[in-house]
Short mmCIF file of C-alpha atoms in Angstrom, two decimals:
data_model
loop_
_atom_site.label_atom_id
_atom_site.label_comp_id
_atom_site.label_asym_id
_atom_site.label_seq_id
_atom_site.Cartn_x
_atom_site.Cartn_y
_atom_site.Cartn_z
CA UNK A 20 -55.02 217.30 1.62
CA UNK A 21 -56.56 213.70 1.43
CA UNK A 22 -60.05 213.28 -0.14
CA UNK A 23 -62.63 210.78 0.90
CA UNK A 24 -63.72 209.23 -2.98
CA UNK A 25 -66.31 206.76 -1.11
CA UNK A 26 -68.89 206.27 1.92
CA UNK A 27 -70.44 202.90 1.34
CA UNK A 28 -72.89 200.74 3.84
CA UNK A 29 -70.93 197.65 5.04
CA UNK A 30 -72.32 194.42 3.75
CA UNK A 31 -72.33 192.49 7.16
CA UNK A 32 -73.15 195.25 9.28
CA UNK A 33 -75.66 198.18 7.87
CA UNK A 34 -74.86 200.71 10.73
CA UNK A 35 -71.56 200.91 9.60
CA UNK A 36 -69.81 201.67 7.07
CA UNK A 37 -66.50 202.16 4.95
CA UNK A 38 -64.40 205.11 4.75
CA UNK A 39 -62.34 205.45 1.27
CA UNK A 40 -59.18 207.94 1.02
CA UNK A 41 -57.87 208.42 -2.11
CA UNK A 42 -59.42 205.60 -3.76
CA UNK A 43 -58.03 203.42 -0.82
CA UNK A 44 -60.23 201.40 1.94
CA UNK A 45 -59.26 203.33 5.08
CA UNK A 46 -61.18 202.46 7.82
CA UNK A 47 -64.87 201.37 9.31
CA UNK A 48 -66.87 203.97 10.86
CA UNK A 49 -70.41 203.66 12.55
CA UNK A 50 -73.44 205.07 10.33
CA UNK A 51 -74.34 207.64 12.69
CA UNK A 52 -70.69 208.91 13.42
CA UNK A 53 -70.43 209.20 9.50
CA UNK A 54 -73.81 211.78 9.62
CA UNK A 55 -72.54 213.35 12.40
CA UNK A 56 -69.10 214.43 11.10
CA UNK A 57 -71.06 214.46 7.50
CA UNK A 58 -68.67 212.37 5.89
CA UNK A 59 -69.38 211.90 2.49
CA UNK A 60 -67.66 211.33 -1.23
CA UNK A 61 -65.74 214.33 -2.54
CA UNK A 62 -65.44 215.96 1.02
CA UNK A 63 -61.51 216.87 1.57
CA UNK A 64 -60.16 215.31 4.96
CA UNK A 65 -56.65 214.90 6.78
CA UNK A 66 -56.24 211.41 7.71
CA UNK A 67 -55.37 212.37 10.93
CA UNK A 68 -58.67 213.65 11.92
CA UNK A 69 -60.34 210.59 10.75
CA UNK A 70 -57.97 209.05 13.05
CA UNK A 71 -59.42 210.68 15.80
CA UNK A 72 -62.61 210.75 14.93
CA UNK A 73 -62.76 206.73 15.07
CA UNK A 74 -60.75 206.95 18.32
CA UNK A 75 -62.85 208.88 19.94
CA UNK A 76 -65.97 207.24 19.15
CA UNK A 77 -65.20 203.67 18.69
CA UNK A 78 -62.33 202.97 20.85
CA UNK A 79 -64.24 201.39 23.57
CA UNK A 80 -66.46 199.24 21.00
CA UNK A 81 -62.70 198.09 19.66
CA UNK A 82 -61.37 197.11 23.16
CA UNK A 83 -64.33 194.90 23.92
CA UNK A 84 -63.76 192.89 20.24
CA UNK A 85 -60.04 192.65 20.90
CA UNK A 86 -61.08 191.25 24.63
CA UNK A 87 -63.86 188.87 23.06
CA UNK A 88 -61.43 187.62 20.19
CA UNK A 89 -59.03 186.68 23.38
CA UNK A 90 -61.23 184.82 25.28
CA UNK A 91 -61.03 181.81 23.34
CA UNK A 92 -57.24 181.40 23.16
CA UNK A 93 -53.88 183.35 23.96
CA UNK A 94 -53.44 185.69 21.43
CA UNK A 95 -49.85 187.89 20.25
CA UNK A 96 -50.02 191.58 19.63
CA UNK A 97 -49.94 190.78 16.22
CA UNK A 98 -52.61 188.94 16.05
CA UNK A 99 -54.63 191.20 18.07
CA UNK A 100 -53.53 194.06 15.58
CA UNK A 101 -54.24 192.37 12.39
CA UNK A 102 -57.59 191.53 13.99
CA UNK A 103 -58.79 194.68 14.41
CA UNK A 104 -57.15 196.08 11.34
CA UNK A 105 -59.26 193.65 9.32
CA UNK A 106 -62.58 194.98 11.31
CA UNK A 107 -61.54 198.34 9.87
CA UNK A 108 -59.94 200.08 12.58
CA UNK A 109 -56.73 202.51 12.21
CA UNK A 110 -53.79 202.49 13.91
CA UNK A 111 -54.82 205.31 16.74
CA UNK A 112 -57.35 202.83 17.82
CA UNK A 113 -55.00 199.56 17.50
CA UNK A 114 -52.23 201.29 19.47
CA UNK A 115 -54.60 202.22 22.26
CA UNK A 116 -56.80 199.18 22.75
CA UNK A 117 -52.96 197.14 23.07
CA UNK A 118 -52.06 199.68 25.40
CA UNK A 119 -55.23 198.97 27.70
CA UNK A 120 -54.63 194.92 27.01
CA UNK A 121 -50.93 195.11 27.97
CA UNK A 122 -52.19 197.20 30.94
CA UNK A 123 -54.20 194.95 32.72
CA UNK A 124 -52.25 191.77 31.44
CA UNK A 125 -54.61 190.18 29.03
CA UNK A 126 -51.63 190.45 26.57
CA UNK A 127 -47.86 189.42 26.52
CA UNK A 128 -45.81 188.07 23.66
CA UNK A 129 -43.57 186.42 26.34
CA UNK A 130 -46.23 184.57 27.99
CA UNK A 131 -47.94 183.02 24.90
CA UNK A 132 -44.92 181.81 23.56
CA UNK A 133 -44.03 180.12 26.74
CA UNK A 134 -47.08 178.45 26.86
CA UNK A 135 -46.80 177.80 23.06
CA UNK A 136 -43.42 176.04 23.35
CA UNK A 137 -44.44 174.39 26.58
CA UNK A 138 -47.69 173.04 24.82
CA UNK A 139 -46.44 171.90 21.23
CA UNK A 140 -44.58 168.33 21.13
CA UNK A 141 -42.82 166.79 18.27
CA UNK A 142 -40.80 169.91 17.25
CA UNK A 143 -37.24 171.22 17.91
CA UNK A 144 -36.37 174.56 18.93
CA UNK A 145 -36.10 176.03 14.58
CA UNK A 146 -39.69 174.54 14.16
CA UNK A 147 -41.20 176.26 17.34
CA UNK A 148 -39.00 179.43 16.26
CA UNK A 149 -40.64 179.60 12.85
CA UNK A 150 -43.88 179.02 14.18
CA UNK A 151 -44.28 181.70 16.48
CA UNK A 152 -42.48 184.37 14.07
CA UNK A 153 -45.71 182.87 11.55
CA UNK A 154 -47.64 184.01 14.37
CA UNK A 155 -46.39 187.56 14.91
CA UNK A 156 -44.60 187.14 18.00
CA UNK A 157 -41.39 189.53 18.75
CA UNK A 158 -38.44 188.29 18.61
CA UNK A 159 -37.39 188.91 22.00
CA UNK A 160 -39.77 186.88 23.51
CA UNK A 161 -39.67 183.90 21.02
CA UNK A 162 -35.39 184.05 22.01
CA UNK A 163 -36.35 184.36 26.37
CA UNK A 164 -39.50 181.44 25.79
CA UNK A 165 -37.42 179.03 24.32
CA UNK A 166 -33.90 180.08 26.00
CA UNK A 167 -35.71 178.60 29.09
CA UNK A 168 -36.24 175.12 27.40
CA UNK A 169 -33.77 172.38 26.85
CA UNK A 170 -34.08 169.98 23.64
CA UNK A 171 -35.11 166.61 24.51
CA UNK A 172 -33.67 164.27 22.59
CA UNK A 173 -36.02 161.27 24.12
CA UNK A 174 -38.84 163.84 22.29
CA UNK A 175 -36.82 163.80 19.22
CA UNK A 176 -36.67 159.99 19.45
CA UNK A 177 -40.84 159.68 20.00
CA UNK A 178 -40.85 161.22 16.78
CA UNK A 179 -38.34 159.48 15.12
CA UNK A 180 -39.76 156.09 16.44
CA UNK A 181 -43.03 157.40 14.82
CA UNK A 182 -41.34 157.93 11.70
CA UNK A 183 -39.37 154.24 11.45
CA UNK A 184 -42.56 152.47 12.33
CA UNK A 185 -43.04 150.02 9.36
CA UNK A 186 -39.80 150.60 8.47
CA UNK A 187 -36.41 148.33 7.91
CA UNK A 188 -33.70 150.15 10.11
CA UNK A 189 -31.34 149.77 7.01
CA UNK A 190 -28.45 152.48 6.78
CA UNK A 191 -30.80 154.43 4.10
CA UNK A 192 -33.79 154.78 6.33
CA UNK A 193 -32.19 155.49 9.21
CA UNK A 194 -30.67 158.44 7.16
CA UNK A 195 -33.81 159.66 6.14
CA UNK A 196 -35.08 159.33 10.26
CA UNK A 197 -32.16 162.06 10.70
CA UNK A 198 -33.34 164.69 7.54
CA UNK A 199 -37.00 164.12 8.81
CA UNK A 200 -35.73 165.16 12.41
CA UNK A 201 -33.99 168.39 11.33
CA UNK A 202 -37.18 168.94 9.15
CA UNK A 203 -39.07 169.21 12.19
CA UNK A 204 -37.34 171.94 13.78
CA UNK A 205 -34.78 169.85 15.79
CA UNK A 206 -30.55 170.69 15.98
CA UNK A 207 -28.30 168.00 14.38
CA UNK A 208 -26.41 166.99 17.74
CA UNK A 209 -30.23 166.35 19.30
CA UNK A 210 -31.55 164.24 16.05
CA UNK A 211 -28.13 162.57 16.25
CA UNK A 212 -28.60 161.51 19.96
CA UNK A 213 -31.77 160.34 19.19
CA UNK A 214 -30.66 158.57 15.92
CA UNK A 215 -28.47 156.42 18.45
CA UNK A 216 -30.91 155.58 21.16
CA UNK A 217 -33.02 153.98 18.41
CA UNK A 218 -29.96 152.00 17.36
CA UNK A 219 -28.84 153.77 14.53
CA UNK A 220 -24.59 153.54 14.43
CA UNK A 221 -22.37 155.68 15.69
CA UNK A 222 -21.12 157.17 12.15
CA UNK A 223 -20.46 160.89 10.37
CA UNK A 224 -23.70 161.68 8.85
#
């Protein structure tokens, strides 16, 4: 059996406060829940029930954050998750309010990173890739999002024109035009093809 070492006022928000297990932050509770259930330091607990406990009481307050936090943007579960982990919130409560989101459609990994890949320019498929696994996007999607895109190589040479601009189009910087194209998430046969549009030659680089 767990013990609860610490029931402390929250700094930004006085009717709430934090739960501590162990010696470990565990999760945010509202003041009044915490007199109710009288949770206080040395009291033995099982996790569990605190689990339900904060999903019982707080689980519509935590749906309405998660649905405010998407309104601005698109959002991946992930995100969503760590979100309301970091307002204090345990796992009961993060698996239900993604439950209700996925529900009624307000979120799908699949969906943001089409319109991520669809949206971002000046980046090949490894960038984009990288970029939504930053953003905690499964892996399925990423793969279906950007199996439905081909790499542009006239995108490829945008950038690349970008890069040379200034530039002489000797042999050496022409090189680096290539390296700075697979730096930015683009395959070797599409910085190639766009290595030759500019005017680079046709040789083993």
């Amino acid at each position: 059996m767990s013990e609860i070492t610490l029931v402390e006022p929250q700094k930004k928000d006085k009717t709430r406060c934090n739960v501590y297990v162990d010696g470990v932050f565990y999760c945010g509770i509202k003041l009044e829940v915490a007199v109710k259930y009288h949770l206080k330091s040395g009291m033995p607990v099982d996790k569990a029930r605190l689990d339900e406990i904060q999903l019982e009481t707080e689980k519509s307050q935590a749906l309405d954050k998660a649905i405010t936090h998407l309104s601005a943007t698109m959002k991946t579960e992930r995100q969503i998750k760590d979100f309301l982990t970091k307002k204090g919130y345990t796992e009961a409560v993060c698996d239900y309010v993604l439950e209700k989101l996925k529900y009624h459609n307000l979120v799908d990994d699949y969906s943001y990173c089409r319109a991520y890949v669809q949206s971002v320019k000046g980046k090949g498929k490894r960038a984009l890739y990288a970029d939504l696994i930053k953003r905690g996007a499964d892996k399925s999607a990423i793969g279906q999002a950007l199996d439905e895109v081909e790499e542009d190589d006239g995108e490829a040479l945008a950038v690349l024109e970008k890069y040379m601009r200034g530039k002489q189009p000797t042999k050496e910087n022409t090189l680096k035009g290539l390296k700075y194209l697979i730096a930015r998430g683009f395959e070797y046969e599409t910085a190639k093809s766009a290595l030759l549009k500019f005017g680079g030659e046709d040789e083993d680089y």
